[in-house]
Amino acid sequence: AYEAVASTLDAPNDPSGALVAVDERGRLTAMVGGTDFAKSKVNYALGTDGGGSGRQPGSTFKPFALTAFIEQGNSIQSRLPAPKELILPKADEGKDWTVTNYDDEDLGIVTVEEGTWHSSNTMYAQIMQKVGATAVAEEAAKLGVKTPVKAVNSTVLGTSEVSVLDLTTPN
């Protein structure tokens, strides 16, 4: 596990990396908190518990929104637009929220399943609007994320800082 982190992030300007591995029963099998604890004084796998601030998890938060979407009676066959850019009025604490897809990809109208395969930010922003930020934060907690997650729309795109351990350890 250490070699995987150290050999992948080995350039001077690379970010610090962390790795947590669990087996099929959810038991911790490996944890790497960085490559040089003596230098950083932070275990990046543990977030605030390791002396750091956590990491923004990016698209790994989309499954929490998808779970809330399904639990609220929606289908993965629901169709939504997934344009390259979407502006949601007043969705960012009263300000307009501009969301773009990776590489400006315009997917047209897709099923939620197809949008998930493409990890469409614009489609998931709409899902977040439909289910509500609180439902997604609660879903994350229910599924094992112990770090408090901000109940804001951008959470679906992974803007709340969490630990790597939070994302791999079952509840």
mmCIF file with all atom_site columns, C-alpha atoms in Angstrom:
data_model
loop_
_atom_site.group_PDB
_atom_site.id
_atom_site.type_symbol
_atom_site.label_atom_id
_atom_site.label_alt_id
_atom_site.label_comp_id
_atom_site.label_asym_id
_atom_site.label_entity_id
_atom_site.label_seq_id
_atom_site.pdbx_PDB_ins_code
_atom_site.Cartn_x
_atom_site.Cartn_y
_atom_site.Cartn_z
_atom_site.occupancy
_atom_site.B_iso_or_equiv
_atom_site.pdbx_formal_charge
_atom_site.auth_seq_id
_atom_site.auth_comp_id
_atom_site.auth_asym_id
_atom_site.auth_atom_id
_atom_site.pdbx_PDB_model_num
ATOM 1   C CA . ALA A 1 1   ? 0.000   0.000  0.000   1.00 0.00 ? 1   ALA A CA 1
ATOM 2   C CA . TYR A 1 2   ? 2.807   2.384  0.877   1.00 0.00 ? 2   TYR A CA 1
ATOM 3   C CA . GLU A 1 3   ? 4.641   1.616  -2.374  1.00 0.00 ? 3   GLU A CA 1
ATOM 4   C CA . ALA A 1 4   ? 1.441   2.258  -4.355  1.00 0.00 ? 4   ALA A CA 1
ATOM 5   C CA . VAL A 1 5   ? 1.130   5.742  -2.850  1.00 0.00 ? 5   VAL A CA 1
ATOM 6   C CA . ALA A 1 6   ? 4.843   6.575  -2.907  1.00 0.00 ? 6   ALA A CA 1
ATOM 7   C CA . SER A 1 7   ? 5.409   5.405  -6.500  1.00 0.00 ? 7   SER A CA 1
ATOM 8   C CA . THR A 1 8   ? 2.291   7.107  -7.874  1.00 0.00 ? 8   THR A CA 1
ATOM 9   C CA . LEU A 1 9   ? 2.791   10.481 -6.198  1.00 0.00 ? 9   LEU A CA 1
ATOM 10  C CA . ASP A 1 10  ? 6.546   10.780 -6.503  1.00 0.00 ? 10  ASP A CA 1
ATOM 11  C CA . ALA A 1 11  ? 7.056   14.133 -8.241  1.00 0.00 ? 11  ALA A CA 1
ATOM 12  C CA . PRO A 1 12  ? 7.979   17.163 -6.113  1.00 0.00 ? 12  PRO A CA 1
ATOM 13  C CA . ASN A 1 13  ? 4.743   19.025 -6.930  1.00 0.00 ? 13  ASN A CA 1
ATOM 14  C CA . ASP A 1 14  ? 2.422   16.025 -6.481  1.00 0.00 ? 14  ASP A CA 1
ATOM 15  C CA . PRO A 1 15  ? -0.197  16.294 -3.737  1.00 0.00 ? 15  PRO A CA 1
ATOM 16  C CA . SER A 1 16  ? 0.086   14.246 -0.596  1.00 0.00 ? 16  SER A CA 1
ATOM 17  C CA . GLY A 1 17  ? -1.696  10.934 -0.915  1.00 0.00 ? 17  GLY A CA 1
ATOM 18  C CA . ALA A 1 18  ? -3.491  8.557  1.392   1.00 0.00 ? 18  ALA A CA 1
ATOM 19  C CA . LEU A 1 19  ? -4.867  5.061  1.002   1.00 0.00 ? 19  LEU A CA 1
ATOM 20  C CA . VAL A 1 20  ? -7.269  2.960  3.020   1.00 0.00 ? 20  VAL A CA 1
ATOM 21  C CA . ALA A 1 21  ? -8.082  -0.598 1.965   1.00 0.00 ? 21  ALA A CA 1
ATOM 22  C CA . VAL A 1 22  ? -10.750 -2.866 3.395   1.00 0.00 ? 22  VAL A CA 1
ATOM 23  C CA . ASP A 1 23  ? -11.580 -6.482 2.657   1.00 0.00 ? 23  ASP A CA 1
ATOM 24  C CA . GLU A 1 24  ? -14.950 -7.889 1.590   1.00 0.00 ? 24  GLU A CA 1
ATOM 25  C CA . ARG A 1 25  ? -16.074 -7.929 5.231   1.00 0.00 ? 25  ARG A CA 1
ATOM 26  C CA . GLY A 1 26  ? -15.237 -4.272 5.773   1.00 0.00 ? 26  GLY A CA 1
ATOM 27  C CA . ARG A 1 27  ? -12.117 -4.987 7.836   1.00 0.00 ? 27  ARG A CA 1
ATOM 28  C CA . LEU A 1 28  ? -9.222  -2.583 7.500   1.00 0.00 ? 28  LEU A CA 1
ATOM 29  C CA . THR A 1 29  ? -6.346  -4.300 5.675   1.00 0.00 ? 29  THR A CA 1
ATOM 30  C CA . ALA A 1 30  ? -4.060  -1.340 4.930   1.00 0.00 ? 30  ALA A CA 1
ATOM 31  C CA . MET A 1 31  ? -3.781  2.338  5.721   1.00 0.00 ? 31  MET A CA 1
ATOM 32  C CA . VAL A 1 32  ? -1.210  4.815  4.441   1.00 0.00 ? 32  VAL A CA 1
ATOM 33  C CA . GLY A 1 33  ? -1.477  8.335  5.781   1.00 0.00 ? 33  GLY A CA 1
ATOM 34  C CA . GLY A 1 34  ? 1.151   9.857  3.493   1.00 0.00 ? 34  GLY A CA 1
ATOM 35  C CA . THR A 1 35  ? 4.740   9.271  2.524   1.00 0.00 ? 35  THR A CA 1
ATOM 36  C CA . ASP A 1 36  ? 6.606   11.224 5.203   1.00 0.00 ? 36  ASP A CA 1
ATOM 37  C CA . PHE A 1 37  ? 4.881   11.717 8.560   1.00 0.00 ? 37  PHE A CA 1
ATOM 38  C CA . ALA A 1 38  ? 8.057   13.122 10.118  1.00 0.00 ? 38  ALA A CA 1
ATOM 39  C CA . LYS A 1 39  ? 7.907   15.963 7.592   1.00 0.00 ? 39  LYS A CA 1
ATOM 40  C CA . SER A 1 40  ? 4.142   16.576 7.344   1.00 0.00 ? 40  SER A CA 1
ATOM 41  C CA . LYS A 1 41  ? 3.043   15.686 10.907  1.00 0.00 ? 41  LYS A CA 1
ATOM 42  C CA . VAL A 1 42  ? -0.301  14.673 9.352   1.00 0.00 ? 42  VAL A CA 1
ATOM 43  C CA . ASN A 1 43  ? -1.926  11.299 8.752   1.00 0.00 ? 43  ASN A CA 1
ATOM 44  C CA . TYR A 1 44  ? -3.920  12.193 5.622   1.00 0.00 ? 44  TYR A CA 1
ATOM 45  C CA . ALA A 1 45  ? -6.016  9.013  5.844   1.00 0.00 ? 45  ALA A CA 1
ATOM 46  C CA . LEU A 1 46  ? -7.556  10.190 9.138   1.00 0.00 ? 46  LEU A CA 1
ATOM 47  C CA . GLY A 1 47  ? -8.478  13.771 8.252   1.00 0.00 ? 47  GLY A CA 1
ATOM 48  C CA . THR A 1 48  ? -8.890  15.967 11.331  1.00 0.00 ? 48  THR A CA 1
ATOM 49  C CA . ASP A 1 49  ? -8.221  12.987 13.607  1.00 0.00 ? 49  ASP A CA 1
ATOM 50  C CA . GLY A 1 50  ? -4.796  12.690 11.960  1.00 0.00 ? 50  GLY A CA 1
ATOM 51  C CA . GLY A 1 51  ? -3.864  16.334 12.386  1.00 0.00 ? 51  GLY A CA 1
ATOM 52  C CA . GLY A 1 52  ? -5.070  17.443 8.943   1.00 0.00 ? 52  GLY A CA 1
ATOM 53  C CA . SER A 1 53  ? -8.224  18.969 7.598   1.00 0.00 ? 53  SER A CA 1
ATOM 54  C CA . GLY A 1 54  ? -9.584  16.157 5.471   1.00 0.00 ? 54  GLY A CA 1
ATOM 55  C CA . ARG A 1 55  ? -9.878  16.062 1.711   1.00 0.00 ? 55  ARG A CA 1
ATOM 56  C CA . GLN A 1 56  ? -12.534 17.142 -0.742  1.00 0.00 ? 56  GLN A CA 1
ATOM 57  C CA . PRO A 1 57  ? -13.921 13.824 -2.005  1.00 0.00 ? 57  PRO A CA 1
ATOM 58  C CA . GLY A 1 58  ? -15.102 15.031 -5.393  1.00 0.00 ? 58  GLY A CA 1
ATOM 59  C CA . SER A 1 59  ? -17.463 12.734 -7.253  1.00 0.00 ? 59  SER A CA 1
ATOM 60  C CA . THR A 1 60  ? -17.349 10.059 -4.556  1.00 0.00 ? 60  THR A CA 1
ATOM 61  C CA . PHE A 1 61  ? -20.280 11.936 -3.000  1.00 0.00 ? 61  PHE A CA 1
ATOM 62  C CA . LYS A 1 62  ? -22.545 11.382 -6.000  1.00 0.00 ? 62  LYS A CA 1
ATOM 63  C CA . PRO A 1 63  ? -23.599 7.891  -4.785  1.00 0.00 ? 63  PRO A CA 1
ATOM 64  C CA . PHE A 1 64  ? -24.989 9.463  -1.599  1.00 0.00 ? 64  PHE A CA 1
ATOM 65  C CA . ALA A 1 65  ? -27.161 11.751 -3.743  1.00 0.00 ? 65  ALA A CA 1
ATOM 66  C CA . LEU A 1 66  ? -28.154 8.811  -5.945  1.00 0.00 ? 66  LEU A CA 1
ATOM 67  C CA . THR A 1 67  ? -29.179 6.780  -2.895  1.00 0.00 ? 67  THR A CA 1
ATOM 68  C CA . ALA A 1 68  ? -31.323 9.651  -1.584  1.00 0.00 ? 68  ALA A CA 1
ATOM 69  C CA . PHE A 1 69  ? -32.838 10.058 -5.069  1.00 0.00 ? 69  PHE A CA 1
ATOM 70  C CA . ILE A 1 70  ? -33.848 6.381  -5.210  1.00 0.00 ? 70  ILE A CA 1
ATOM 71  C CA . GLU A 1 71  ? -35.046 6.320  -1.595  1.00 0.00 ? 71  GLU A CA 1
ATOM 72  C CA . GLN A 1 72  ? -37.361 9.230  -2.426  1.00 0.00 ? 72  GLN A CA 1
ATOM 73  C CA . GLY A 1 73  ? -39.069 7.040  -5.041  1.00 0.00 ? 73  GLY A CA 1
ATOM 74  C CA . ASN A 1 74  ? -37.197 8.068  -8.178  1.00 0.00 ? 74  ASN A CA 1
ATOM 75  C CA . SER A 1 75  ? -35.779 5.702  -10.786 1.00 0.00 ? 75  SER A CA 1
ATOM 76  C CA . ILE A 1 76  ? -32.337 5.432  -12.357 1.00 0.00 ? 76  ILE A CA 1
ATOM 77  C CA . GLN A 1 77  ? -34.270 5.369  -15.645 1.00 0.00 ? 77  GLN A CA 1
ATOM 78  C CA . SER A 1 78  ? -35.535 8.928  -14.983 1.00 0.00 ? 78  SER A CA 1
ATOM 79  C CA . ARG A 1 79  ? -34.369 11.260 -17.730 1.00 0.00 ? 79  ARG A CA 1
ATOM 80  C CA . LEU A 1 80  ? -32.609 14.557 -17.036 1.00 0.00 ? 80  LEU A CA 1
ATOM 81  C CA . PRO A 1 81  ? -30.695 17.047 -19.138 1.00 0.00 ? 81  PRO A CA 1
ATOM 82  C CA . ALA A 1 82  ? -26.918 16.911 -18.734 1.00 0.00 ? 82  ALA A CA 1
ATOM 83  C CA . PRO A 1 83  ? -25.652 20.001 -20.570 1.00 0.00 ? 83  PRO A CA 1
ATOM 84  C CA . LYS A 1 84  ? -22.031 21.075 -20.489 1.00 0.00 ? 84  LYS A CA 1
ATOM 85  C CA . GLU A 1 85  ? -22.987 24.004 -18.234 1.00 0.00 ? 85  GLU A CA 1
ATOM 86  C CA . LEU A 1 86  ? -25.948 24.695 -16.003 1.00 0.00 ? 86  LEU A CA 1
ATOM 87  C CA . ILE A 1 87  ? -26.781 27.793 -13.973 1.00 0.00 ? 87  ILE A CA 1
ATOM 88  C CA . LEU A 1 88  ? -29.081 27.168 -11.017 1.00 0.00 ? 88  LEU A CA 1
ATOM 89  C CA . PRO A 1 89  ? -30.524 30.467 -9.740  1.00 0.00 ? 89  PRO A CA 1
ATOM 90  C CA . LYS A 1 90  ? -29.907 31.214 -6.062  1.00 0.00 ? 90  LYS A CA 1
ATOM 91  C CA . ALA A 1 91  ? -28.717 27.638 -5.399  1.00 0.00 ? 91  ALA A CA 1
ATOM 92  C CA . ASP A 1 92  ? -25.417 28.687 -3.784  1.00 0.00 ? 92  ASP A CA 1
ATOM 93  C CA . GLU A 1 93  ? -26.494 30.292 -0.524  1.00 0.00 ? 93  GLU A CA 1
ATOM 94  C CA . GLY A 1 94  ? -28.636 32.806 -2.416  1.00 0.00 ? 94  GLY A CA 1
ATOM 95  C CA . LYS A 1 95  ? -26.236 33.282 -5.338  1.00 0.00 ? 95  LYS A CA 1
ATOM 96  C CA . ASP A 1 96  ? -26.473 31.633 -8.746  1.00 0.00 ? 96  ASP A CA 1
ATOM 97  C CA . TRP A 1 97  ? -24.620 28.306 -8.916  1.00 0.00 ? 97  TRP A CA 1
ATOM 98  C CA . THR A 1 98  ? -22.786 27.565 -12.155 1.00 0.00 ? 98  THR A CA 1
ATOM 99  C CA . VAL A 1 99  ? -21.999 23.884 -12.670 1.00 0.00 ? 99  VAL A CA 1
ATOM 100 C CA . THR A 1 100 ? -19.983 22.422 -15.541 1.00 0.00 ? 100 THR A CA 1
ATOM 101 C CA . ASN A 1 101 ? -19.253 18.907 -16.684 1.00 0.00 ? 101 ASN A CA 1
ATOM 102 C CA . TYR A 1 102 ? -15.717 17.628 -16.948 1.00 0.00 ? 102 TYR A CA 1
ATOM 103 C CA . ASP A 1 103 ? -14.135 18.610 -20.257 1.00 0.00 ? 103 ASP A CA 1
ATOM 104 C CA . ASP A 1 104 ? -17.294 20.627 -21.118 1.00 0.00 ? 104 ASP A CA 1
ATOM 105 C CA . GLU A 1 105 ? -19.049 17.394 -22.083 1.00 0.00 ? 105 GLU A CA 1
ATOM 106 C CA . ASP A 1 106 ? -22.639 17.936 -23.286 1.00 0.00 ? 106 ASP A CA 1
ATOM 107 C CA . LEU A 1 107 ? -24.548 14.674 -22.859 1.00 0.00 ? 107 LEU A CA 1
ATOM 108 C CA . GLY A 1 108 ? -27.972 15.925 -23.917 1.00 0.00 ? 108 GLY A CA 1
ATOM 109 C CA . ILE A 1 109 ? -30.871 14.263 -22.123 1.00 0.00 ? 109 ILE A CA 1
ATOM 110 C CA . VAL A 1 110 ? -29.808 11.055 -20.369 1.00 0.00 ? 110 VAL A CA 1
ATOM 111 C CA . THR A 1 111 ? -31.126 8.545  -17.900 1.00 0.00 ? 111 THR A CA 1
ATOM 112 C CA . VAL A 1 112 ? -29.777 8.927  -14.386 1.00 0.00 ? 112 VAL A CA 1
ATOM 113 C CA . GLU A 1 113 ? -27.929 5.654  -14.973 1.00 0.00 ? 113 GLU A CA 1
ATOM 114 C CA . GLU A 1 114 ? -26.211 7.037  -18.093 1.00 0.00 ? 114 GLU A CA 1
ATOM 115 C CA . GLY A 1 115 ? -25.413 10.314 -16.347 1.00 0.00 ? 115 GLY A CA 1
ATOM 116 C CA . THR A 1 116 ? -23.866 8.337  -13.509 1.00 0.00 ? 116 THR A CA 1
ATOM 117 C CA . TRP A 1 117 ? -21.628 6.402  -15.900 1.00 0.00 ? 117 TRP A CA 1
ATOM 118 C CA . HIS A 1 118 ? -20.408 9.758  -17.238 1.00 0.00 ? 118 HIS A CA 1
ATOM 119 C CA . SER A 1 119 ? -20.283 11.315 -13.755 1.00 0.00 ? 119 SER A CA 1
ATOM 120 C CA . SER A 1 120 ? -22.249 14.304 -15.036 1.00 0.00 ? 120 SER A CA 1
ATOM 121 C CA . ASN A 1 121 ? -21.919 17.216 -12.633 1.00 0.00 ? 121 ASN A CA 1
ATOM 122 C CA . THR A 1 122 ? -24.816 19.096 -14.228 1.00 0.00 ? 122 THR A CA 1
ATOM 123 C CA . MET A 1 123 ? -27.178 16.146 -13.924 1.00 0.00 ? 123 MET A CA 1
ATOM 124 C CA . TYR A 1 124 ? -26.174 15.543 -10.306 1.00 0.00 ? 124 TYR A CA 1
ATOM 125 C CA . ALA A 1 125 ? -26.648 19.239 -9.476  1.00 0.00 ? 125 ALA A CA 1
ATOM 126 C CA . GLN A 1 126 ? -30.270 18.802 -10.563 1.00 0.00 ? 126 GLN A CA 1
ATOM 127 C CA . ILE A 1 127 ? -30.609 15.632 -8.496  1.00 0.00 ? 127 ILE A CA 1
ATOM 128 C CA . MET A 1 128 ? -29.265 17.569 -5.517  1.00 0.00 ? 128 MET A CA 1
ATOM 129 C CA . GLN A 1 129 ? -31.901 20.252 -6.075  1.00 0.00 ? 129 GLN A CA 1
ATOM 130 C CA . LYS A 1 130 ? -34.613 17.589 -6.214  1.00 0.00 ? 130 LYS A CA 1
ATOM 131 C CA . VAL A 1 131 ? -33.615 15.569 -3.113  1.00 0.00 ? 131 VAL A CA 1
ATOM 132 C CA . GLY A 1 132 ? -32.224 18.422 -1.014  1.00 0.00 ? 132 GLY A CA 1
ATOM 133 C CA . ALA A 1 133 ? -28.793 18.941 0.488   1.00 0.00 ? 133 ALA A CA 1
ATOM 134 C CA . THR A 1 134 ? -29.927 17.797 3.933   1.00 0.00 ? 134 THR A CA 1
ATOM 135 C CA . ALA A 1 135 ? -31.010 14.402 2.554   1.00 0.00 ? 135 ALA A CA 1
ATOM 136 C CA . VAL A 1 136 ? -27.583 13.873 0.982   1.00 0.00 ? 136 VAL A CA 1
ATOM 137 C CA . ALA A 1 137 ? -25.710 14.878 4.150   1.00 0.00 ? 137 ALA A CA 1
ATOM 138 C CA . GLU A 1 138 ? -27.931 12.518 6.165   1.00 0.00 ? 138 GLU A CA 1
ATOM 139 C CA . GLU A 1 139 ? -27.354 9.710  3.657   1.00 0.00 ? 139 GLU A CA 1
ATOM 140 C CA . ALA A 1 140 ? -23.590 10.151 3.944   1.00 0.00 ? 140 ALA A CA 1
ATOM 141 C CA . ALA A 1 141 ? -23.836 9.910  7.742   1.00 0.00 ? 141 ALA A CA 1
ATOM 142 C CA . LYS A 1 142 ? -26.126 6.892  7.527   1.00 0.00 ? 142 LYS A CA 1
ATOM 143 C CA . LEU A 1 143 ? -23.624 5.133  5.258   1.00 0.00 ? 143 LEU A CA 1
ATOM 144 C CA . GLY A 1 144 ? -20.642 5.707  7.535   1.00 0.00 ? 144 GLY A CA 1
ATOM 145 C CA . VAL A 1 145 ? -19.224 9.198  6.990   1.00 0.00 ? 145 VAL A CA 1
ATOM 146 C CA . LYS A 1 146 ? -18.502 10.378 10.517  1.00 0.00 ? 146 LYS A CA 1
ATOM 147 C CA . THR A 1 147 ? -17.191 13.824 9.626   1.00 0.00 ? 147 THR A CA 1
ATOM 148 C CA . PRO A 1 148 ? -20.037 16.368 9.632   1.00 0.00 ? 148 PRO A CA 1
ATOM 149 C CA . VAL A 1 149 ? -21.009 17.131 6.035   1.00 0.00 ? 149 VAL A CA 1
ATOM 150 C CA . LYS A 1 150 ? -22.258 20.583 5.077   1.00 0.00 ? 150 LYS A CA 1
ATOM 151 C CA . ALA A 1 151 ? -25.845 20.489 3.819   1.00 0.00 ? 151 ALA A CA 1
ATOM 152 C CA . VAL A 1 152 ? -25.195 22.684 0.805   1.00 0.00 ? 152 VAL A CA 1
ATOM 153 C CA . ASN A 1 153 ? -25.821 21.968 -2.875  1.00 0.00 ? 153 ASN A CA 1
ATOM 154 C CA . SER A 1 154 ? -22.144 21.736 -3.836  1.00 0.00 ? 154 SER A CA 1
ATOM 155 C CA . THR A 1 155 ? -21.743 18.792 -1.443  1.00 0.00 ? 155 THR A CA 1
ATOM 156 C CA . VAL A 1 156 ? -22.876 16.533 -4.302  1.00 0.00 ? 156 VAL A CA 1
ATOM 157 C CA . LEU A 1 157 ? -19.651 17.508 -6.097  1.00 0.00 ? 157 LEU A CA 1
ATOM 158 C CA . GLY A 1 158 ? -17.569 16.678 -3.032  1.00 0.00 ? 158 GLY A CA 1
ATOM 159 C CA . THR A 1 159 ? -16.850 20.079 -1.512  1.00 0.00 ? 159 THR A CA 1
ATOM 160 C CA . SER A 1 160 ? -17.176 19.003 2.147   1.00 0.00 ? 160 SER A CA 1
ATOM 161 C CA . GLU A 1 161 ? -13.895 17.775 3.560   1.00 0.00 ? 161 GLU A CA 1
ATOM 162 C CA . VAL A 1 162 ? -13.899 14.190 4.823   1.00 0.00 ? 162 VAL A CA 1
ATOM 163 C CA . SER A 1 163 ? -11.248 11.600 5.570   1.00 0.00 ? 163 SER A CA 1
ATOM 164 C CA . VAL A 1 164 ? -10.286 8.696  3.338   1.00 0.00 ? 164 VAL A CA 1
ATOM 165 C CA . LEU A 1 165 ? -11.131 6.395  6.256   1.00 0.00 ? 165 LEU A CA 1
ATOM 166 C CA . ASP A 1 166 ? -14.665 7.905  6.368   1.00 0.00 ? 166 ASP A CA 1
ATOM 167 C CA . LEU A 1 167 ? -15.228 6.887  2.761   1.00 0.00 ? 167 LEU A CA 1
ATOM 168 C CA . THR A 1 168 ? -14.076 3.287  3.185   1.00 0.00 ? 168 THR A CA 1
ATOM 169 C CA . THR A 1 169 ? -15.185 2.213  6.626   1.00 0.00 ? 169 THR A CA 1
ATOM 170 C CA . PRO A 1 170 ? -18.709 0.843  6.855   1.00 0.00 ? 170 PRO A CA 1
ATOM 171 C CA . ASN A 1 171 ? -21.012 2.195  9.555   1.00 0.00 ? 171 ASN A CA 1
#
